[in-house]
Short mmCIF file of C-alpha atoms in Angstrom, two decimals:
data_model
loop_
_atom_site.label_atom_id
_atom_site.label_comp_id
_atom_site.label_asym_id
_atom_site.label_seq_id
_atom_site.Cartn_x
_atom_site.Cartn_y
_atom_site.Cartn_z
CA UNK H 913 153.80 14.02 103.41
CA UNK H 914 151.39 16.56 104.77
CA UNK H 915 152.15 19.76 102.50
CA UNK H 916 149.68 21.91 104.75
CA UNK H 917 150.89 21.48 108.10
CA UNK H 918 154.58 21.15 107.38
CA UNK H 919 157.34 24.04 107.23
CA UNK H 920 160.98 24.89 108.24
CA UNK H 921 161.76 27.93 109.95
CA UNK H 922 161.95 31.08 108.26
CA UNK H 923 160.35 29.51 105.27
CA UNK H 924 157.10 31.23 103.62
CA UNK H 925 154.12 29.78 105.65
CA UNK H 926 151.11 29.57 102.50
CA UNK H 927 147.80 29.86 104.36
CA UNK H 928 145.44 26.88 104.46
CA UNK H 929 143.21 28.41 101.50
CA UNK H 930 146.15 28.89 99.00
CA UNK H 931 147.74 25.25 99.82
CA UNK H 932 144.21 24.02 99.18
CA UNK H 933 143.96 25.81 95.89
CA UNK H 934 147.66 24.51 95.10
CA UNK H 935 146.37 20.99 95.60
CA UNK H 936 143.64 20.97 93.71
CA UNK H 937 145.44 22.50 90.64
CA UNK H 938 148.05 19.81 90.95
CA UNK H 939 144.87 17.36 91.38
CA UNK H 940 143.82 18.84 87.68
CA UNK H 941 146.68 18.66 86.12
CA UNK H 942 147.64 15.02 86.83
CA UNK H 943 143.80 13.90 86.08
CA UNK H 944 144.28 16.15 82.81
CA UNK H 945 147.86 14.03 82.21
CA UNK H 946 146.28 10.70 82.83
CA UNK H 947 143.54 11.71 80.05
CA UNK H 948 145.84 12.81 77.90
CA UNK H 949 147.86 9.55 77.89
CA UNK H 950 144.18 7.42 78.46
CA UNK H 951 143.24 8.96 74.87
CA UNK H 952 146.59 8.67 73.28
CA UNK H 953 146.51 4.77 74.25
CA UNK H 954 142.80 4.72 73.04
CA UNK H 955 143.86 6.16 69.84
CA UNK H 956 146.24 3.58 69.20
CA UNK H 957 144.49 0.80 69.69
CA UNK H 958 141.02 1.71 69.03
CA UNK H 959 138.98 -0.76 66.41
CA UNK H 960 137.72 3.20 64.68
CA UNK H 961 134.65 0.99 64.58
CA UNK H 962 132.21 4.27 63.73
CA UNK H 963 134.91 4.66 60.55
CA UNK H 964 133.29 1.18 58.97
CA UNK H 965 131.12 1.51 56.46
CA UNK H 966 129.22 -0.40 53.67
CA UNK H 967 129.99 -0.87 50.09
CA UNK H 968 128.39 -2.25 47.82
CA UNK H 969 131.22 -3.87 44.80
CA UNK H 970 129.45 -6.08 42.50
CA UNK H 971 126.35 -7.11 44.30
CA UNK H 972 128.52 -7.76 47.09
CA UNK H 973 128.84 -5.63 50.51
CA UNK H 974 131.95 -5.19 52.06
CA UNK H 975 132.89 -3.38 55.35
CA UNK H 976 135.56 -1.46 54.87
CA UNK H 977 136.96 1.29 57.30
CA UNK H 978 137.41 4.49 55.64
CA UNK H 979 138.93 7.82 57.86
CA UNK H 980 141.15 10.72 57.75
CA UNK H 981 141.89 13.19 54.51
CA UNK H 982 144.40 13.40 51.97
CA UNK H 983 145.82 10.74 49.51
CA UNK H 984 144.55 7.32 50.09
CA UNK H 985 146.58 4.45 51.56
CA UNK H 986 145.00 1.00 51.20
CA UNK H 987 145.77 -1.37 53.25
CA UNK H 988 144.84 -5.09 52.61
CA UNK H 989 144.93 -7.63 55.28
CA UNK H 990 145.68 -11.40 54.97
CA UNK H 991 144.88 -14.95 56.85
CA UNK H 992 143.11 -14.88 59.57
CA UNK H 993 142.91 -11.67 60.19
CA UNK H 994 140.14 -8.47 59.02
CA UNK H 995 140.92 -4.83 58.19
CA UNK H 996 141.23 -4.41 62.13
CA UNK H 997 144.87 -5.81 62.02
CA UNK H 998 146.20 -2.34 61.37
CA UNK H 999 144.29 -0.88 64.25
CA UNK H 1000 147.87 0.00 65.10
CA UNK H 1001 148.55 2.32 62.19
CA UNK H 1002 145.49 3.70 61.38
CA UNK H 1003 145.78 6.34 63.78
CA UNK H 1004 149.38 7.71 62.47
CA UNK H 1005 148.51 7.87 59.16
CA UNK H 1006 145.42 9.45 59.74
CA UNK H 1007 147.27 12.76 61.86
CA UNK H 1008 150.35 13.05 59.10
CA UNK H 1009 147.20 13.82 56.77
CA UNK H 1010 146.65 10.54 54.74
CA UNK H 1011 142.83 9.07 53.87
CA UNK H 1012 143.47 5.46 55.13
CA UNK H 1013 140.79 2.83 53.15
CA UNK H 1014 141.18 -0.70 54.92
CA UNK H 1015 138.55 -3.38 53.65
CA UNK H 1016 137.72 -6.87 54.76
CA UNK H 1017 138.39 -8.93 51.87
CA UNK H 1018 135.77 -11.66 50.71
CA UNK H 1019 135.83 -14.48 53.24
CA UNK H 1020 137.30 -12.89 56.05
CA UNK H 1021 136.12 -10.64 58.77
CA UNK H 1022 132.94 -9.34 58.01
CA UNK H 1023 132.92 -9.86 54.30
CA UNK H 1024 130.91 -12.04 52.08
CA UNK H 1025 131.23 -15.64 52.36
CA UNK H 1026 130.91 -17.19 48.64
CA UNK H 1027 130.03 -21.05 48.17
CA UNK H 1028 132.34 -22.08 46.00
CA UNK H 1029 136.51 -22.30 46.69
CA UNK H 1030 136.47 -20.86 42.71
CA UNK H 1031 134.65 -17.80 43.99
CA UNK H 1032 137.96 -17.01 46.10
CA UNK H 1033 140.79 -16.79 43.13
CA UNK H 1034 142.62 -14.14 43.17
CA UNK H 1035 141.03 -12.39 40.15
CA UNK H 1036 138.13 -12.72 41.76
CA UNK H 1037 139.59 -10.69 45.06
CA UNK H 1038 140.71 -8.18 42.31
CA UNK H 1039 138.06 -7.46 41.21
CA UNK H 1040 136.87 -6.59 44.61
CA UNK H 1041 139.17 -4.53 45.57
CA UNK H 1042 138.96 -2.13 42.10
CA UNK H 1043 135.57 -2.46 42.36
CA UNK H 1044 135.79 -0.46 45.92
CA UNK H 1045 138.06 2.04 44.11
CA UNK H 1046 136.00 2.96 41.77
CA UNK H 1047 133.39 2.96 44.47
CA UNK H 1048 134.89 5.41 46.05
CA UNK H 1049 136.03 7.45 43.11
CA UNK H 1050 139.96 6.73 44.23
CA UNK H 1051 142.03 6.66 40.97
CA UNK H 1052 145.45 5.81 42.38
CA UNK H 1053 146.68 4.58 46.05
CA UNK H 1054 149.39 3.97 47.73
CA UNK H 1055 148.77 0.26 48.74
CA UNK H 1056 150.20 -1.81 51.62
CA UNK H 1057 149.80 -5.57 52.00
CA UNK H 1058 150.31 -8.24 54.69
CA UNK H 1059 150.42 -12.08 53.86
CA UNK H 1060 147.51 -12.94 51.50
CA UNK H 1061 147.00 -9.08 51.07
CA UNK H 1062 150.05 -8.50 49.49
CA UNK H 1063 150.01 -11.16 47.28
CA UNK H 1064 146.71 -9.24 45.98
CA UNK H 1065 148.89 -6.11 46.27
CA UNK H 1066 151.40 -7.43 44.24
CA UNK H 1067 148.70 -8.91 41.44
CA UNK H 1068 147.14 -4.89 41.55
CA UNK H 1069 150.50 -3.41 40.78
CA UNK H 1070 151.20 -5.52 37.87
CA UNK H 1071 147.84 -5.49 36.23
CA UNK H 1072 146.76 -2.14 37.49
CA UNK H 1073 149.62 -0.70 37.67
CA UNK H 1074 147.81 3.19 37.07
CA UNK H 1075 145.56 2.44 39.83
CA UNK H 1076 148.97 1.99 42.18
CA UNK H 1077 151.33 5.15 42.88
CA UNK H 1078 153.46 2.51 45.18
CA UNK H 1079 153.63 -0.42 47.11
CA UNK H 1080 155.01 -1.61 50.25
CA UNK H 1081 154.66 -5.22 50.71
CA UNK H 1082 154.95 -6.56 54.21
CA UNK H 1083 156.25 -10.57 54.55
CA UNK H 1084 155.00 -12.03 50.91
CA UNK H 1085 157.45 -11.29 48.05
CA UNK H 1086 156.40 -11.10 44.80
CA UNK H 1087 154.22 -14.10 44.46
CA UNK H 1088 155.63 -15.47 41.04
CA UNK H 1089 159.44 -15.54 42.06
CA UNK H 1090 160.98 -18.75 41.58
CA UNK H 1091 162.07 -18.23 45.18
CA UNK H 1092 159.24 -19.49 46.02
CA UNK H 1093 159.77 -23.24 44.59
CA UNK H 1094 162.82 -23.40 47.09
CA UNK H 1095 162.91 -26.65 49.86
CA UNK H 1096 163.27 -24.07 52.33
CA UNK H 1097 160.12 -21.87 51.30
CA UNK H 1098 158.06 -25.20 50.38
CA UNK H 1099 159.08 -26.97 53.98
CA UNK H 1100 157.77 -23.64 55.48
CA UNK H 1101 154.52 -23.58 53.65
CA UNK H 1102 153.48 -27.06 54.81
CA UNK H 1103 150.46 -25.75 56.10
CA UNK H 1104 149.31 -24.66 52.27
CA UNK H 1105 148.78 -28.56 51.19
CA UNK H 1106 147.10 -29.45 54.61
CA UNK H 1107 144.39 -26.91 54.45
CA UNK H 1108 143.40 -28.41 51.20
CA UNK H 1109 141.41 -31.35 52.27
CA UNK H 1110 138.27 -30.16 52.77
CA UNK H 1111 136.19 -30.76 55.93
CA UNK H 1112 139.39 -32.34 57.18
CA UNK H 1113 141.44 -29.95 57.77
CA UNK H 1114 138.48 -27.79 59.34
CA UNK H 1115 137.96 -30.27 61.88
CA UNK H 1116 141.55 -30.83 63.05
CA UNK H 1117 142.20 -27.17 63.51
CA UNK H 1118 138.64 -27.21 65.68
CA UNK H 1119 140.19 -29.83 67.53
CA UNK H 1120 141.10 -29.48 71.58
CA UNK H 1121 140.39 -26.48 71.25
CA UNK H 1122 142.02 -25.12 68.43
CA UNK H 1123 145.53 -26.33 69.68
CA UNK H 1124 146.48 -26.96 65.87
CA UNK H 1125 145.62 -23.21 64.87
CA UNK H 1126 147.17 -22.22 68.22
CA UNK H 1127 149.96 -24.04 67.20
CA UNK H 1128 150.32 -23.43 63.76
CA UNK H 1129 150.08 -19.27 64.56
CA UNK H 1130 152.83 -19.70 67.71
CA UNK H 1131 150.22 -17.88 69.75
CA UNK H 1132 150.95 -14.65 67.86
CA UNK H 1133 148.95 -11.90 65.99
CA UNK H 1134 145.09 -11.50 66.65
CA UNK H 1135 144.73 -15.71 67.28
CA UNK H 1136 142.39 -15.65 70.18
CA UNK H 1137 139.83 -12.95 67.92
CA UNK H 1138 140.44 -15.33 64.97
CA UNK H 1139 139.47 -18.26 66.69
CA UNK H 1140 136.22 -16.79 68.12
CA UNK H 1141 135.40 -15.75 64.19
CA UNK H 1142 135.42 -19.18 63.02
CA UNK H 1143 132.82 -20.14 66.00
CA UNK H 1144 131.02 -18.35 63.43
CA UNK H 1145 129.27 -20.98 60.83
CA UNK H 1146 130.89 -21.09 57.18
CA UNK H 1147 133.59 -18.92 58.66
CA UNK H 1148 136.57 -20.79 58.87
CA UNK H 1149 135.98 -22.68 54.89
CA UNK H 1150 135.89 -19.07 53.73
CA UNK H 1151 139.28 -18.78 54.98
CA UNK H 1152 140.56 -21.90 53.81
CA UNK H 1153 138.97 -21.51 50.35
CA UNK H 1154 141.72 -18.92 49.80
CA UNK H 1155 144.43 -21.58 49.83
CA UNK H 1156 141.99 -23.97 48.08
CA UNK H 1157 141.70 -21.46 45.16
CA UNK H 1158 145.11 -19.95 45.00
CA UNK H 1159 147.88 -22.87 45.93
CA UNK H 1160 146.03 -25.78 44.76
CA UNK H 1161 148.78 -28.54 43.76
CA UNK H 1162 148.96 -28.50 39.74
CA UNK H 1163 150.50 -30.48 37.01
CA UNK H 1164 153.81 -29.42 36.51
CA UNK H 1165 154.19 -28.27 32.75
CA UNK H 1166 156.42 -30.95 29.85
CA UNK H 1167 159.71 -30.40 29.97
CA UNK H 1168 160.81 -27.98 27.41
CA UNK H 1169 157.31 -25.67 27.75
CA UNK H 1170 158.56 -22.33 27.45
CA UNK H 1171 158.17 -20.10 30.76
CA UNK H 1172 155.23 -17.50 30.43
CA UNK H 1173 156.08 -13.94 30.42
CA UNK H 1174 157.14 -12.56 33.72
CA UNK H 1175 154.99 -9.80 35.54
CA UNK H 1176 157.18 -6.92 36.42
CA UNK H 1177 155.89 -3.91 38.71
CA UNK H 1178 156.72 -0.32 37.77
CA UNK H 1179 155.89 1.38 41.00
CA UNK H 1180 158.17 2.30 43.85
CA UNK H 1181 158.59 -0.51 46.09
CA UNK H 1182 159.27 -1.62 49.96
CA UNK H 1183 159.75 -4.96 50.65
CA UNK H 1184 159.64 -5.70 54.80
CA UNK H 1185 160.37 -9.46 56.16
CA UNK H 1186 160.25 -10.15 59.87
CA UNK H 1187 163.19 -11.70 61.54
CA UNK H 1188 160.80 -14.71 63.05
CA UNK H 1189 158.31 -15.63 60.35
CA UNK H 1190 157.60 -19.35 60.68
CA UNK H 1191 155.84 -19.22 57.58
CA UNK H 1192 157.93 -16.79 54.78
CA UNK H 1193 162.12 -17.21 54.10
CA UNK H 1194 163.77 -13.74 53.91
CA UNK H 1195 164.85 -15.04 50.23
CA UNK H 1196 161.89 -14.83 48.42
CA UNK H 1197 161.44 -11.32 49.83
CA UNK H 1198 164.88 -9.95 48.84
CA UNK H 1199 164.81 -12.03 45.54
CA UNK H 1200 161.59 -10.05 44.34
CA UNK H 1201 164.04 -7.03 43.64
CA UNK H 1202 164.24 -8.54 40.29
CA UNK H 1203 160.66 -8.46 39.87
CA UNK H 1204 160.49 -4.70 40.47
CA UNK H 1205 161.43 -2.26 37.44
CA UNK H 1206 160.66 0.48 39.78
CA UNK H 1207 162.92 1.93 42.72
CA UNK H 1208 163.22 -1.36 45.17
CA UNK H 1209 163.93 -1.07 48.48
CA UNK H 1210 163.77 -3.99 51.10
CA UNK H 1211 163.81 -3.92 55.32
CA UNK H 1212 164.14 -6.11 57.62
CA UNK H 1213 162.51 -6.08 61.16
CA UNK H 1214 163.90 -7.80 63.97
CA UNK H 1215 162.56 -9.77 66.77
CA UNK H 1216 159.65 -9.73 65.19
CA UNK H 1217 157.37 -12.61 63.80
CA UNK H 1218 155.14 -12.90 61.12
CA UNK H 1219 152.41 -10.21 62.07
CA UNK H 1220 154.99 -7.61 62.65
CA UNK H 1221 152.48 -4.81 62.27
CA UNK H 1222 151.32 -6.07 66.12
CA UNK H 1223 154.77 -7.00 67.28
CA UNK H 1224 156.42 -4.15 66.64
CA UNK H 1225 154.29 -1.35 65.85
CA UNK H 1226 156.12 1.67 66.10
CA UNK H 1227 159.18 0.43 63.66
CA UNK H 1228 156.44 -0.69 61.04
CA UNK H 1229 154.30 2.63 61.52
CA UNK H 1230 157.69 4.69 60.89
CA UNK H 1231 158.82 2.10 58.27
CA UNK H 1232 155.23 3.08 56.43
CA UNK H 1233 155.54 6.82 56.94
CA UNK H 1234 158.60 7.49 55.98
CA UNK H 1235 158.12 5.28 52.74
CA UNK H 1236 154.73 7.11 51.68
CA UNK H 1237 156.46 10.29 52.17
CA UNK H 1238 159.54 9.90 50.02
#
């Protein structure tokens, strides 16, 4: 439509230097909208690369992002993925005034790659990740956990329990349930047993082109990144070496052998479980209410798989604010 030319009779007639003026303001304003919603998108999904520093824990350096102000909230990632799988939450925790701390834990991402499958037990990541407290001079945190990071979560509220002021657990109940010795949960974890022969199960996942990974991940999460980390030499045994050090098959105790103590956490808890994880029943989430002597609270998200965090970001975002705040 030509707005210069065009006008009914008896209507105002704007001369040919105010319509021009009127365009061009209208010209500013939409540019100014379309940067406004450019940056918003860019804030949501930016990798807050220039947030990633180096620290040093135990000899070792780790990349870990570290941005906003106010009380920390850790977040610890899990297979295959690096701190950059919460690129999706960084952002809103940062503006409602938190100090988010995500690392790469040993193995993955960026981290150090150790020689040994010992050097990746669990005690071993622990000591990591209080090491990088103490780094840091961070006393207590609010942690949050995803698939192998929050069964290191879990571990750091029951050992450290001063050094966690809650916990919100996404997918991976607590890790010493008995849920967890259910067919359902073992036919599920099939994947655990196969990644323990070495040089093996490397070269099958390498094979066609990664259909097994592919396959094994349904396509979802941050696959296609993951794959083009383990081009990277070492990369993909430093991932594996977490199942080789942590779910090793072991000889089941005599009959009769008492049960040893079990670990209870005194925090504040959320549980979350995704509607369509392939790899985690909702069970052994819900079940870990008994592992909890603290306030226990459990959600579920639906139509969402296993990396729910990317699936559904806003429901997990508001999920994690509204639990850090109350």
């Amino acid at each position: 439509m030509n707005m210069i030319a065009t006008s009914r009779p008896g209507s105002c007639r704007w001369p040919p230097h105010a319509w021009l003026a009127r365009l061009a303001s209208l010209v500013f304003v939409f540019a100014l909208m379309g940067a406004t919603a450019h940056a918003g998108t860019l804030d949501a999904e930016q990798s807050d690369d220039i947030a990633v520093k180096t620290v040093r824990v135990h000899g070792l350096d780790f990349p870990v992002l570290d941005v906003g102000e106010g009380p920390v909230v850790l977040l610890l990632h899990g297979f295959p993925d690096s701190h950059e799988v919460w690129r999706r939450q960084v952002g809103p925790l940062v503006r409602a005034g938190y100090r988010v701390v995500a690392p790469d834990l040993r193995g993955f991402g960026d981290a150090p790659m150790l020689p040994a499958v010992a050097d990746y037990s669990l005690f071993k990541v622990l000591g990591d990740v209080v090491g990088l407290l103490d780094v840091l001079d961070i006393k207590q945190a609010r942690v949050v956990g995803h698939d192998w990071g929050a069964v290191v979560s879990w571990y750091l509220a029951a050992y450290y329990p001063a050094r966690v002021e809650r916990l919100m657990v996404l997918s991976v109940g607590a890790p010493w349930n008995p849920e967890f010795n259910s067919i359902e949960q073992r036919e599920k974890s099939w994947y655990s047993l196969f990644f323990q022969f070495e040089g093996v199960a490397e070269a099958q996942l390498r094979k066609n082109d990664w259909a097994l990974l592919r396959g094994l991940s349904r396509n979802e999460g941050d696959i296609e990144a993951a794959i083009e980390h383990f081009a990277r030499p070492g990369t993909l045994t430093a991932a594996l070496n977490w199942y080789r050090a942590n779910s090793r098959p072991v000889m089941p105790a005599p009959d009769g052998t008492p049960a040893p103590p079990a670990l209870k956490v005194n925090c504040k808890v959320l549980g979350v479980w995704s509607e369509r994880d392939h790899f985690l029943t909702e069970a052994q989430m819900q079940a870990s209410a008994g592992d909890v002597s603290g306030k226990w609270r459990y959600e579920r998200v639906e139509e969402a798989g296993h990396w729910m965090m990317l699936e559904r970001p806003r429901q997990v975002t508001e999920l994690m604010l509204d639990f850090l705040r109350h």
